[in-house]
CSV table of C-alpha atoms and ligand atoms in Angstrom, one decimal:
chain,number,residue,atom,x,y,z
A,45,MET,CA,29.7,-65.8,26.2
A,46,THR,CA,31.0,-62.9,28.4
A,47,ALA,CA,30.6,-63.5,32.2
A,48,ASN,CA,28.3,-61.0,33.8
A,49,SER,CA,29.9,-61.4,37.3
A,50,ALA,CA,33.1,-62.5,38.9
A,51,THR,CA,33.4,-64.3,42.3
A,52,VAL,CA,36.2,-63.4,44.7
A,53,LYS,CA,36.8,-65.9,47.5
A,54,VAL,CA,38.3,-64.2,50.7
A,55,GLY,CA,38.8,-66.9,53.3
A,56,ASP,CA,35.5,-68.7,53.6
A,57,LYS,CA,33.6,-65.7,52.2
A,58,SER,CA,32.6,-65.5,48.5
A,59,VAL,CA,31.9,-62.1,47.0
A,60,ASP,CA,30.2,-61.7,43.7
A,61,LEU,CA,31.3,-58.6,41.7
A,62,PRO,CA,29.6,-57.3,38.6
A,63,VAL,CA,31.3,-57.5,35.2
A,64,LYS,CA,30.8,-54.6,32.8
A,65,ALA,CA,31.4,-55.1,29.0
A,66,GLY,CA,32.6,-52.3,26.7
A,67,SER,CA,31.7,-51.9,23.0
A,68,ILE,CA,35.0,-53.5,22.1
A,69,GLY,CA,38.0,-54.7,24.1
A,70,PRO,CA,38.3,-56.3,27.6
A,71,SER,CA,35.4,-56.3,30.0
A,72,VAL,CA,36.0,-55.0,33.6
A,73,ILE,CA,35.3,-56.3,37.0
A,74,ASP,CA,33.6,-53.5,39.0
A,75,ILE,CA,35.4,-53.7,42.4
A,76,GLY,CA,33.7,-50.6,43.8
A,77,LYS,CA,32.1,-52.6,46.6
A,78,LEU,CA,35.1,-54.9,47.3
A,79,TYR,CA,36.4,-53.0,50.3
A,80,ALA,CA,33.0,-52.7,51.9
A,81,GLN,CA,32.3,-56.4,51.4
A,82,THR,CA,35.8,-57.8,52.2
A,83,GLY,CA,37.7,-55.1,54.1
A,84,MET,CA,40.4,-55.5,51.4
A,85,PHE,CA,41.8,-53.3,48.6
A,86,THR,CA,43.1,-54.5,45.3
A,87,PHE,CA,46.8,-53.9,44.7
A,88,ASP,CA,48.0,-52.8,41.2
A,89,PRO,CA,50.7,-50.0,41.6
A,90,GLY,CA,51.4,-49.6,37.9
A,91,PHE,CA,47.7,-50.0,37.0
A,92,THR,CA,48.8,-52.8,34.7
A,93,SER,CA,45.4,-54.5,35.1
A,94,THR,CA,43.3,-51.6,36.2
A,95,ALA,CA,40.8,-49.5,34.3
A,96,SER,CA,40.6,-46.1,35.9
A,97,THR,CA,37.5,-44.9,34.0
A,98,GLU,CA,35.0,-45.5,31.3
A,99,SER,CA,35.8,-43.6,28.1
A,100,GLN,CA,34.5,-43.2,24.6
A,101,ILE,CA,37.4,-41.3,23.1
A,102,THR,CA,40.4,-43.6,22.2
A,103,TYR,CA,40.7,-47.4,22.0
A,104,ILE,CA,44.0,-49.3,21.9
A,105,ASP,CA,44.5,-53.0,21.2
A,106,GLY,CA,48.1,-53.5,22.3
A,107,ASP,CA,48.3,-57.1,21.0
A,108,GLU,CA,47.0,-56.2,17.5
A,109,GLY,CA,48.7,-52.8,17.4
A,110,VAL,CA,45.4,-51.0,16.8
A,111,LEU,CA,44.7,-47.3,17.7
A,112,LEU,CA,41.3,-45.8,17.1
A,113,TYR,CA,40.2,-42.2,17.8
A,114,ARG,CA,36.4,-42.3,18.3
A,115,GLY,CA,36.4,-45.5,16.3
A,116,TYR,CA,38.5,-44.2,13.3
A,117,PRO,CA,41.9,-46.0,12.7
A,118,ILE,CA,44.9,-43.8,13.2
A,119,GLU,CA,46.2,-44.8,9.8
A,120,GLN,CA,43.2,-43.4,8.0
A,121,LEU,CA,43.1,-40.2,10.0
A,122,ALA,CA,46.8,-39.6,9.4
A,123,GLU,CA,46.4,-40.3,5.7
A,124,HIS,CA,43.2,-38.5,4.9
A,125,GLY,CA,42.6,-36.0,7.7
A,126,ASP,CA,44.3,-33.0,9.3
A,127,PHE,CA,45.0,-32.1,12.9
A,128,LEU,CA,42.2,-29.6,13.6
A,129,GLU,CA,39.7,-32.1,12.1
A,130,THR,CA,41.1,-34.7,14.5
A,131,CYS,CA,40.8,-32.2,17.4
A,132,TYR,CA,37.1,-31.7,16.5
A,133,LEU,CA,36.6,-35.5,16.4
A,134,LEU,CA,38.3,-36.0,19.8
A,135,LEU,CA,36.3,-33.2,21.4
A,136,TYR,CA,32.9,-33.7,19.8
A,137,GLY,CA,32.9,-37.4,19.0
A,138,GLU,CA,32.2,-37.1,15.3
A,139,LEU,CA,34.0,-36.0,12.1
A,140,PRO,CA,32.9,-32.4,11.3
A,141,THR,CA,30.9,-31.4,8.2
A,142,ALA,CA,32.6,-28.8,6.1
A,143,SER,CA,30.8,-25.9,7.8
A,144,GLN,CA,31.5,-27.4,11.3
A,145,LYS,CA,35.2,-27.7,10.4
A,146,ALA,CA,35.3,-24.1,9.0
A,147,ASP,CA,33.7,-22.7,12.2
A,148,PHE,CA,36.0,-24.8,14.4
A,149,VAL,CA,39.1,-23.6,12.5
A,150,TYR,CA,37.9,-20.0,12.7
A,151,ARG,CA,37.3,-20.3,16.5
A,152,VAL,CA,40.7,-21.9,17.2
A,153,THR,CA,42.6,-19.5,14.9
A,154,ARG,CA,41.1,-16.5,16.8
A,155,HIS,CA,42.4,-17.7,20.1
A,156,THR,CA,46.0,-18.2,19.0
A,157,MET,CA,47.4,-14.9,20.5
A,158,VAL,CA,48.3,-14.9,24.2
A,159,HIS,CA,47.9,-12.0,26.6
A,160,GLU,CA,50.7,-9.5,25.9
A,161,GLN,CA,51.8,-9.7,29.5
A,162,MET,CA,52.7,-13.3,29.0
A,163,ALA,CA,55.6,-12.0,26.9
A,164,ARG,CA,56.9,-10.3,30.1
A,165,PHE,CA,56.3,-13.5,32.1
A,166,PHE,CA,58.9,-15.2,29.9
A,167,GLN,CA,61.5,-12.6,30.8
A,168,GLY,CA,61.8,-14.2,34.3
A,169,PHE,CA,63.4,-17.4,32.9
A,170,ARG,CA,67.0,-18.0,32.1
A,171,ARG,CA,67.6,-18.3,28.4
A,172,ASP,CA,68.9,-21.8,28.9
A,173,ALA,CA,65.9,-23.0,30.8
A,174,HIS,CA,64.6,-26.3,29.4
A,175,PRO,CA,61.5,-25.3,27.3
A,176,MET,CA,59.4,-28.0,29.1
A,177,SER,CA,60.0,-26.1,32.4
A,178,VAL,CA,58.8,-22.9,30.6
A,179,MET,CA,55.7,-24.7,29.3
A,180,VAL,CA,54.7,-26.1,32.7
A,181,ALA,CA,55.0,-22.6,34.2
A,182,SER,CA,53.4,-20.6,31.4
A,183,VAL,CA,50.5,-23.0,30.9
A,184,GLY,CA,49.8,-22.9,34.6
A,185,ALA,CA,50.1,-19.1,34.5
A,186,LEU,CA,47.3,-18.9,31.9
A,187,ALA,CA,44.8,-19.3,34.7
A,188,ALA,CA,46.0,-15.9,35.9
A,189,PHE,CA,45.1,-14.3,32.6
A,190,TYR,CA,41.9,-16.1,31.7
A,191,HIS,CA,39.7,-16.1,34.8
A,192,ASP,CA,36.6,-16.0,32.6
A,193,SER,CA,37.1,-19.7,31.5
A,194,THR,CA,38.0,-21.3,34.8
A,195,ASP,CA,34.5,-22.1,36.1
A,196,ILE,CA,34.4,-25.8,35.2
A,197,SER,CA,30.7,-26.1,36.1
A,198,ASP,CA,29.9,-23.8,33.1
A,199,GLU,CA,29.7,-25.7,29.8
A,200,ASN,CA,30.5,-22.6,27.7
A,201,GLN,CA,33.6,-21.8,29.9
A,202,ARG,CA,34.7,-25.4,29.5
A,203,MET,CA,34.6,-25.1,25.7
A,204,VAL,CA,36.2,-21.6,25.7
A,205,ALA,CA,39.1,-23.0,27.9
A,206,SER,CA,39.4,-26.0,25.5
A,207,MET,CA,39.6,-23.7,22.5
A,208,ARG,CA,42.2,-21.5,24.3
A,209,MET,CA,44.4,-24.4,25.2
A,210,ILE,CA,44.4,-26.0,21.8
A,211,ALA,CA,45.0,-22.5,20.2
A,212,LYS,CA,47.6,-21.1,22.5
A,213,MET,CA,49.8,-24.1,23.1
A,214,PRO,CA,51.7,-23.7,19.7
A,215,THR,CA,52.1,-19.9,20.4
A,216,LEU,CA,53.5,-20.6,23.9
A,217,ALA,CA,55.7,-23.4,22.5
A,218,ALA,CA,57.1,-21.2,19.8
A,219,MET,CA,57.7,-18.4,22.3
A,220,ALA,CA,59.6,-20.9,24.5
A,221,PHE,CA,61.7,-21.8,21.5
A,222,LYS,CA,62.4,-18.2,20.4
A,223,TYR,CA,63.2,-17.2,24.0
A,224,SER,CA,65.8,-20.0,24.3
A,225,ILE,CA,67.6,-18.8,21.1
A,226,GLY,CA,67.4,-15.1,21.9
A,227,GLN,CA,65.2,-14.3,18.9
A,228,PRO,CA,62.1,-12.0,19.1
A,229,PHE,CA,58.6,-13.7,19.4
A,230,VAL,CA,56.7,-14.1,16.2
A,231,PHE,CA,52.9,-13.5,16.3
A,232,PRO,CA,50.6,-16.1,14.9
A,233,LYS,CA,49.1,-15.4,11.5
A,234,ASN,CA,45.4,-16.0,10.8
A,235,ASP,CA,46.0,-16.9,7.2
A,236,LEU,CA,48.1,-20.0,8.0
A,237,ASP,CA,46.8,-23.4,9.1
A,238,TYR,CA,47.7,-24.9,12.5
A,239,ALA,CA,51.0,-26.6,11.7
A,240,ALA,CA,52.2,-23.9,9.2
A,241,ASN,CA,51.4,-21.2,11.8
A,242,PHE,CA,53.6,-23.1,14.3
A,243,LEU,CA,56.5,-23.5,11.9
A,244,HIS,CA,56.2,-19.8,11.0
A,245,MET,CA,56.2,-18.7,14.7
A,246,CYS,CA,59.3,-20.9,15.3
A,247,PHE,CA,61.4,-20.2,12.3
A,248,ALA,CA,60.4,-16.8,10.9
A,249,VAL,CA,62.6,-13.7,11.7
A,250,PRO,CA,61.6,-10.0,11.3
A,251,CYS,CA,64.4,-9.4,8.8
A,252,GLU,CA,62.9,-11.4,5.9
A,253,GLU,CA,59.9,-13.2,4.6
A,254,TYR,CA,59.6,-16.8,5.8
A,255,LYS,CA,57.9,-19.2,3.4
A,256,VAL,CA,56.5,-22.3,5.1
A,257,ASN,CA,57.5,-25.5,3.3
A,258,PRO,CA,54.1,-27.2,2.6
A,259,VAL,CA,55.7,-30.7,2.7
A,260,LEU,CA,57.1,-30.0,6.2
A,261,ALA,CA,53.8,-28.4,7.4
A,262,ARG,CA,51.9,-31.5,6.2
A,263,ALA,CA,54.4,-33.8,7.9
A,264,LEU,CA,54.2,-31.8,11.2
A,265,ASP,CA,50.4,-31.8,11.0
A,266,ARG,CA,50.5,-35.6,10.7
A,267,ILE,CA,52.9,-35.8,13.6
A,268,PHE,CA,50.4,-33.8,15.7
A,269,ILE,CA,47.6,-36.3,14.7
A,270,LEU,CA,49.7,-39.3,15.8
A,271,HIS,CA,50.4,-37.7,19.2
A,272,ALA,CA,46.9,-36.3,19.8
A,273,ASP,CA,45.5,-38.9,22.3
A,274,HIS,CA,46.3,-42.3,23.7
A,275,GLU,CA,43.8,-43.6,26.2
A,276,GLN,CA,44.7,-43.4,29.9
A,277,ASN,CA,48.5,-42.9,29.6
A,278,ALA,CA,50.4,-41.4,32.5
A,279,SER,CA,50.0,-37.8,31.6
A,280,THR,CA,46.3,-38.1,30.7
A,281,SER,CA,45.7,-39.9,34.0
A,282,THR,CA,47.5,-37.0,35.7
A,283,VAL,CA,45.2,-34.5,34.0
A,284,ARG,CA,42.1,-36.5,35.0
A,285,LEU,CA,43.2,-36.9,38.6
A,286,ALA,CA,44.0,-33.2,38.9
A,287,GLY,CA,40.7,-32.3,37.2
A,288,SER,CA,38.8,-34.6,39.6
A,289,SER,CA,39.5,-32.2,42.4
A,290,GLY,CA,37.8,-29.3,40.4
A,291,ALA,CA,41.2,-27.7,39.5
A,292,ASN,CA,40.9,-25.3,36.6
A,293,PRO,CA,41.8,-26.7,33.1
A,294,PHE,CA,45.0,-24.6,32.8
A,295,ALA,CA,46.3,-26.1,36.0
A,296,CYS,CA,45.3,-29.6,34.9
A,297,ILE,CA,47.1,-29.3,31.5
A,298,ALA,CA,50.2,-27.9,33.3
A,299,ALA,CA,50.2,-31.1,35.5
A,300,GLY,CA,49.9,-33.2,32.3
A,301,ILE,CA,52.9,-31.4,30.7
A,302,ALA,CA,54.9,-32.0,33.9
A,303,CYS,CA,54.2,-35.7,33.8
A,304,LEU,CA,54.8,-36.0,30.0
A,305,TRP,CA,58.3,-34.6,30.5
A,306,GLY,CA,59.5,-37.9,32.1
A,307,PRO,CA,61.9,-40.0,29.9
A,308,ALA,CA,59.7,-43.1,30.4
A,309,HIS,CA,56.9,-41.1,28.8
A,310,GLY,CA,56.9,-38.1,26.4
A,311,GLY,CA,60.5,-37.3,27.3
A,312,ALA,CA,61.5,-40.5,25.4
A,313,ASN,CA,61.7,-38.8,22.0
A,314,GLU,CA,64.4,-36.4,23.4
A,315,ALA,CA,66.1,-39.4,25.1
A,316,ALA,CA,65.9,-41.6,22.0
A,317,LEU,CA,67.7,-39.1,19.8
A,318,LYS,CA,70.4,-38.6,22.5
A,319,MET,CA,70.8,-42.4,22.6
A,320,LEU,CA,71.1,-42.7,18.8
A,321,GLY,CA,73.8,-39.9,19.0
A,322,GLU,CA,75.6,-41.8,21.8
A,323,ILE,CA,75.6,-45.0,19.9
A,324,GLY,CA,76.9,-43.0,17.0
A,325,THR,CA,77.6,-45.7,14.4
A,326,VAL,CA,76.1,-49.0,13.3
A,327,ASP,CA,79.0,-51.0,14.6
A,328,ASN,CA,78.4,-49.7,18.2
A,329,ILE,CA,74.9,-51.2,18.2
A,330,PRO,CA,75.8,-54.7,19.6
A,331,LYS,CA,77.4,-53.1,22.7
A,332,TYR,CA,74.2,-51.1,23.5
A,333,ILE,CA,71.9,-54.0,22.8
A,334,ALA,CA,73.9,-56.0,25.4
A,335,LYS,CA,73.6,-53.0,27.8
A,336,ALA,CA,69.8,-53.0,27.3
A,337,LYS,CA,69.6,-56.7,28.1
A,338,ASP,CA,71.8,-56.5,31.1
A,339,LYS,CA,69.6,-56.6,34.3
A,340,ASN,CA,72.3,-54.8,36.2
A,341,ASP,CA,72.6,-52.0,33.7
A,342,PRO,CA,69.9,-49.3,34.0
A,343,PHE,CA,70.3,-48.5,30.3
A,344,ARG,CA,67.1,-49.0,28.2
A,345,LEU,CA,66.6,-48.6,24.5
A,346,MET,CA,64.7,-45.3,24.5
A,347,GLY,CA,61.9,-45.4,22.0
A,348,PHE,CA,61.4,-49.1,22.5
A,349,GLY,CA,58.8,-50.9,24.5
A,350,HIS,CA,55.3,-49.9,25.7
A,351,ARG,CA,53.0,-50.7,28.5
A,352,VAL,CA,50.1,-51.5,26.2
A,353,TYR,CA,51.6,-52.2,22.7
A,354,LYS,CA,53.0,-55.7,22.7
A,355,ASN,CA,53.1,-55.4,18.9
A,356,TYR,CA,54.5,-52.6,16.7
A,357,ASP,CA,53.1,-49.2,17.7
A,358,PRO,CA,50.9,-48.3,14.7
A,359,ARG,CA,52.0,-44.7,15.1
A,360,ALA,CA,55.7,-45.7,14.8
A,361,LYS,CA,55.1,-47.1,11.3
A,362,ILE,CA,53.5,-43.9,10.1
A,363,MET,CA,56.2,-41.9,11.9
A,364,GLN,CA,58.9,-43.9,10.0
A,365,LYS,CA,57.3,-43.0,6.7
A,366,THR,CA,57.0,-39.4,7.7
A,367,THR,CA,60.7,-39.4,8.6
A,368,HIS,CA,61.5,-40.5,5.0
A,369,ASP,CA,59.2,-37.9,3.5
A,370,VAL,CA,60.9,-35.1,5.5
A,371,LEU,CA,64.5,-36.3,4.9
A,372,ASN,CA,63.7,-36.7,1.1
A,373,GLU,CA,62.1,-33.2,1.0
A,374,LEU,CA,65.2,-31.7,2.8
A,375,GLY,CA,67.6,-33.6,0.6
A,376,VAL,CA,69.1,-35.4,3.5
A,377,LYS,CA,70.6,-38.4,1.8
A,378,ASP,CA,72.5,-40.3,4.5
A,379,ASP,CA,71.6,-39.3,8.0
A,380,PRO,CA,73.9,-41.3,10.3
A,381,LEU,CA,71.2,-41.2,13.1
A,382,LEU,CA,68.6,-42.7,10.7
A,383,ASP,CA,71.1,-45.4,9.6
A,384,VAL,CA,71.7,-46.3,13.3
A,385,ALA,CA,67.9,-46.2,14.0
A,386,LEU,CA,67.1,-48.5,11.1
A,387,GLU,CA,69.8,-51.0,11.9
A,388,LEU,CA,69.0,-50.9,15.6
A,389,GLU,CA,65.4,-51.7,14.8
A,390,ARG,CA,66.3,-54.5,12.4
A,391,ILE,CA,68.6,-56.1,15.0
A,392,ALA,CA,66.2,-55.7,18.0
A,393,LEU,CA,63.3,-57.1,16.0
A,394,HIS,CA,65.3,-60.3,15.5
A,395,ASP,CA,66.8,-60.6,19.0
A,396,ASP,CA,65.2,-63.2,21.3
A,397,TYR,CA,65.3,-60.8,24.3
A,398,PHE,CA,63.1,-58.1,22.5
A,399,ILE,CA,60.9,-60.7,20.9
A,400,GLU,CA,60.2,-62.6,24.2
A,401,LYS,CA,59.5,-59.3,26.0
A,402,LYS,CA,57.5,-58.0,23.0
A,403,LEU,CA,59.6,-54.8,22.8
A,404,TYR,CA,58.9,-52.9,19.6
A,405,PRO,CA,59.7,-49.4,18.5
A,406,ASN,CA,57.2,-46.9,19.8
A,407,ILE,CA,56.2,-43.5,18.5
A,408,ASP,CA,59.2,-41.8,20.1
A,409,PHE,CA,61.7,-43.9,18.2
A,410,TYR,CA,61.5,-42.0,14.9
A,411,SER,CA,60.0,-38.7,15.9
A,412,GLY,CA,63.3,-37.2,17.1
A,413,ILE,CA,65.1,-37.8,13.8
A,414,THR,CA,62.2,-36.1,11.9
A,415,LEU,CA,62.0,-33.1,14.3
A,416,LYS,CA,65.8,-32.6,14.3
A,417,ALA,CA,65.8,-32.6,10.5
A,418,MET,CA,63.0,-29.9,10.6
A,419,GLY,CA,65.4,-27.7,12.6
A,420,PHE,CA,64.0,-28.3,16.2
A,421,PRO,CA,66.6,-28.8,19.0
A,422,THR,CA,66.1,-32.0,21.0
A,423,SER,CA,64.9,-29.9,24.0
A,424,MET,CA,61.8,-28.9,21.9
A,425,PHE,CA,60.8,-32.5,21.0
A,426,THR,CA,58.7,-33.2,24.1
A,427,VAL,CA,57.3,-29.6,23.8
A,428,LEU,CA,55.9,-30.6,20.4
A,429,PHE,CA,54.5,-33.8,21.9
A,430,ALA,CA,52.7,-31.6,24.5
A,431,VAL,CA,51.3,-29.3,21.8
A,432,ALA,CA,49.7,-32.3,20.1
A,433,ARG,CA,48.6,-34.1,23.2
A,434,THR,CA,46.8,-31.0,24.6
A,435,VAL,CA,43.6,-31.9,22.6
A,436,GLY,CA,43.7,-35.4,24.1
A,437,TRP,CA,44.2,-34.1,27.6
A,438,ILE,CA,41.4,-31.6,27.2
A,439,ALA,CA,39.0,-34.1,25.6
A,440,GLN,CA,39.6,-36.6,28.4
A,441,TRP,CA,39.3,-33.8,31.0
A,442,LYS,CA,35.9,-32.7,29.6
A,443,GLU,CA,34.7,-36.3,29.4
A,444,MET,CA,35.6,-36.7,33.1
A,445,ILE,CA,34.0,-33.4,34.2
A,446,GLU,CA,30.8,-34.1,32.2
A,447,ASP,CA,30.5,-37.7,33.7
A,448,PRO,CA,27.6,-37.4,36.2
A,449,SER,CA,29.2,-40.2,38.3
A,450,GLN,CA,32.5,-38.4,38.5
A,451,LYS,CA,34.1,-38.0,42.0
A,452,ILE,CA,37.5,-37.0,43.2
A,453,GLY,CA,40.1,-39.7,42.6
A,454,ARG,CA,41.6,-40.9,45.8
A,455,PRO,CA,43.4,-44.3,45.7
A,456,ARG,CA,44.2,-46.3,48.9
A,457,GLN,CA,47.4,-48.2,49.7
A,458,LEU,CA,49.1,-51.3,51.2
A,459,TYR,CA,50.7,-49.9,54.4
A,460,THR,CA,53.9,-51.6,55.4
A,461,GLY,CA,55.3,-48.9,57.7
A,462,ALA,CA,55.6,-48.8,61.5
A,463,PRO,CA,52.5,-49.9,63.5
A,464,ARG,CA,51.3,-47.4,66.2
A,465,ARG,CA,54.0,-46.5,68.7
A,466,ASP,CA,54.3,-43.9,71.5
A,467,TYR,CA,56.5,-40.7,71.3
A,468,LEU,CA,59.9,-41.1,72.8
A,469,PRO,CA,61.6,-38.0,74.4
A,470,SER,CA,65.0,-37.4,72.8
A,471,THR,CA,66.8,-38.4,76.0
A,472,ASN,CA,65.3,-41.9,75.6
A,473,ARG,CA,66.2,-42.5,71.9
B,557,SDX,C1,55.1,-43.1,25.5
B,557,SDX,O1,51.3,-45.1,27.9
B,557,SDX,C2,51.3,-44.5,26.7
B,557,SDX,O2,50.4,-44.7,25.9
B,557,SDX,C3,52.5,-43.7,26.4
B,557,SDX,C4,52.6,-43.1,25.0
B,557,SDX,C5,51.5,-42.1,24.8
B,557,SDX,O3,51.2,-41.9,23.6
B,557,SDX,O4,51.0,-41.4,25.7
B,557,SDX,O5,52.5,-44.1,24.1
B,557,SDX,C6,53.9,-42.3,24.9
B,557,SDX,O6,55.4,-42.8,26.6
B,557,SDX,C7,55.8,-44.2,24.7
B,557,SDX,C8,56.8,-44.9,25.6
B,557,SDX,C9,58.1,-44.0,25.6
B,557,SDX,N1,59.1,-44.5,26.5
B,557,SDX,C10,60.2,-45.1,26.1
B,557,SDX,O7,60.5,-45.4,24.9
B,557,SDX,C11,61.2,-45.4,27.2
B,557,SDX,C12,61.8,-46.8,27.1
B,557,SDX,N2,60.7,-47.8,27.3
B,557,SDX,C13,60.6,-48.3,28.7
B,557,SDX,O8,61.0,-47.5,29.7
B,557,SDX,C14,59.3,-49.1,28.9
B,557,SDX,O9,59.2,-49.9,27.8
B,557,SDX,C15,58.0,-48.4,29.2
B,557,SDX,C16,58.2,-47.4,30.3
B,557,SDX,C17,57.6,-47.7,27.9
B,557,SDX,C18,57.0,-49.4,29.5
B,557,SDX,O10,57.4,-50.0,30.7
B,557,SDX,P1,56.5,-51.1,31.4
B,557,SDX,O11,55.3,-51.4,30.7
B,557,SDX,O12,56.4,-50.8,32.9
B,557,SDX,O13,57.4,-52.4,31.2
B,557,SDX,P2,58.6,-52.8,32.1
B,557,SDX,O14,59.4,-51.6,32.3
B,557,SDX,O15,58.1,-53.6,33.2
B,557,SDX,O16,59.4,-53.7,31.0
B,557,SDX,C19,59.0,-55.0,30.8
B,557,SDX,C20,60.4,-55.7,30.6
B,557,SDX,C21,61.4,-55.4,31.7
B,557,SDX,O17,62.2,-56.6,31.9
B,557,SDX,P3,61.9,-57.5,33.2
B,557,SDX,O18,62.0,-56.7,34.4
B,557,SDX,O19,60.5,-58.1,32.9
B,557,SDX,O20,63.0,-58.6,33.1
B,557,SDX,O21,61.0,-55.3,29.4
B,557,SDX,C22,62.2,-54.6,29.7
B,557,SDX,C23,62.2,-54.3,31.2
B,557,SDX,O22,63.5,-54.4,31.7
B,557,SDX,N3,62.2,-53.4,28.9
B,557,SDX,C24,63.2,-52.9,28.2
B,557,SDX,C25,62.8,-51.8,27.6
B,557,SDX,N4,61.5,-51.6,27.9
B,557,SDX,C26,61.2,-52.6,28.8
B,557,SDX,N5,64.5,-53.4,28.1
B,557,SDX,C27,65.3,-52.6,27.3
B,557,SDX,N6,64.9,-51.5,26.6
B,557,SDX,C28,63.7,-51.0,26.8
B,557,SDX,N7,63.3,-49.9,26.1
């Protein structure tokens, strides 16, 4: 029987707070009136026990290792669906019919070009700028080019901005990659699907025909599905908070990209591959396991652990299979990084420290090996994560904007600084 209220005792005062149940998963205690009734705030800096919003988009059961997009298991979507179908599902809440899918693909495809002056915008960067810095800047700059889809109160403008973001992220990402290697930008092609178009924009050169490998395109499409959304993670919460002030969607997505860049979040795929390279060989693993366990050593096993998953990240299992598909297709027989990754995972999953702390491989553990094999430099790994997560950020942003109870997010604090004191002239200090 689910409780329908919770009682908080503050001194000799008891305060009853309503409990709200979801369709599945934990119920919540609505503390909206707590401050008014007790003069106290709750305190949960990492939001480990805090639901920041109601949502109908993605559900995670961290103990069971379950991930549902609009109720559909990630395993089934990755196996049977494709990325643009998943985008439609996340945005509209239902799987599309054939005609709905065709119309959606048509609309996204015809937004893939960017304003030609964006090409000149890139000229201001150093060639060795990290592509994530270029993405934060160029996505934020889109608001300067697309004024006609920045009025968030207009439903049509919200949808146009959503289409533009989903469609233009691969183009901007490919431009950031081409710019970093000194090659000319490659325009999108309307006769290629989403992942194939991205591979073509990244790896085609004007001097010869580039044929997209369908196995790699399918693998990349699946990688995009796995990264599309993930409940109220740090970057999605950043997008929601930025959007709650009424900021335009391009600025909100730029804020999400900035947050995703952190090595504790989306930057972990780049950090995980660098870690595997630093470990180098299987016989070095015990030394790094010891470092990860040492409280005085800041080293962490990148690609391991998760705030929510206290079981194997369901995306990591699919990612590991995709890694094998890609390496087999490319004829990579013995990748030393994969050998280290597989042995590191085997050891960690049997080590008491990792078992007791419920640290399992997460999606970032295998993605780097796959993307490196596809020809992407490590600096592009988090960019690809951002390309895929854009639909999740946009879907969550739209849900927040369209929530009639939505208001600006403004958390409070526990103040432990100096109480009021009077100004001292410098001669008295
Ligand atoms: C993503 O939130 C999302 O949904 C994110 C994401 C998404 O799709 O949006 O899933 C994508 O960001 C995946 C996570 C990628 N990050 C990494 O792989 C970086 C390495 N992992 C850690 O930094 C850590 O596990 C976090 C940041 C992912 C989670 O950190 P928490 O929940 O704040 O947990 P914690 O840091 O408090 O760790 C709990 C304990 C600690 O020990 P104690 O202080 O309790 O003694 O586990 C230890 C940590 O020291 N620990 C690790 C570890 N991760 C946690 N020890 C060694 N290696 C690790 N990787």
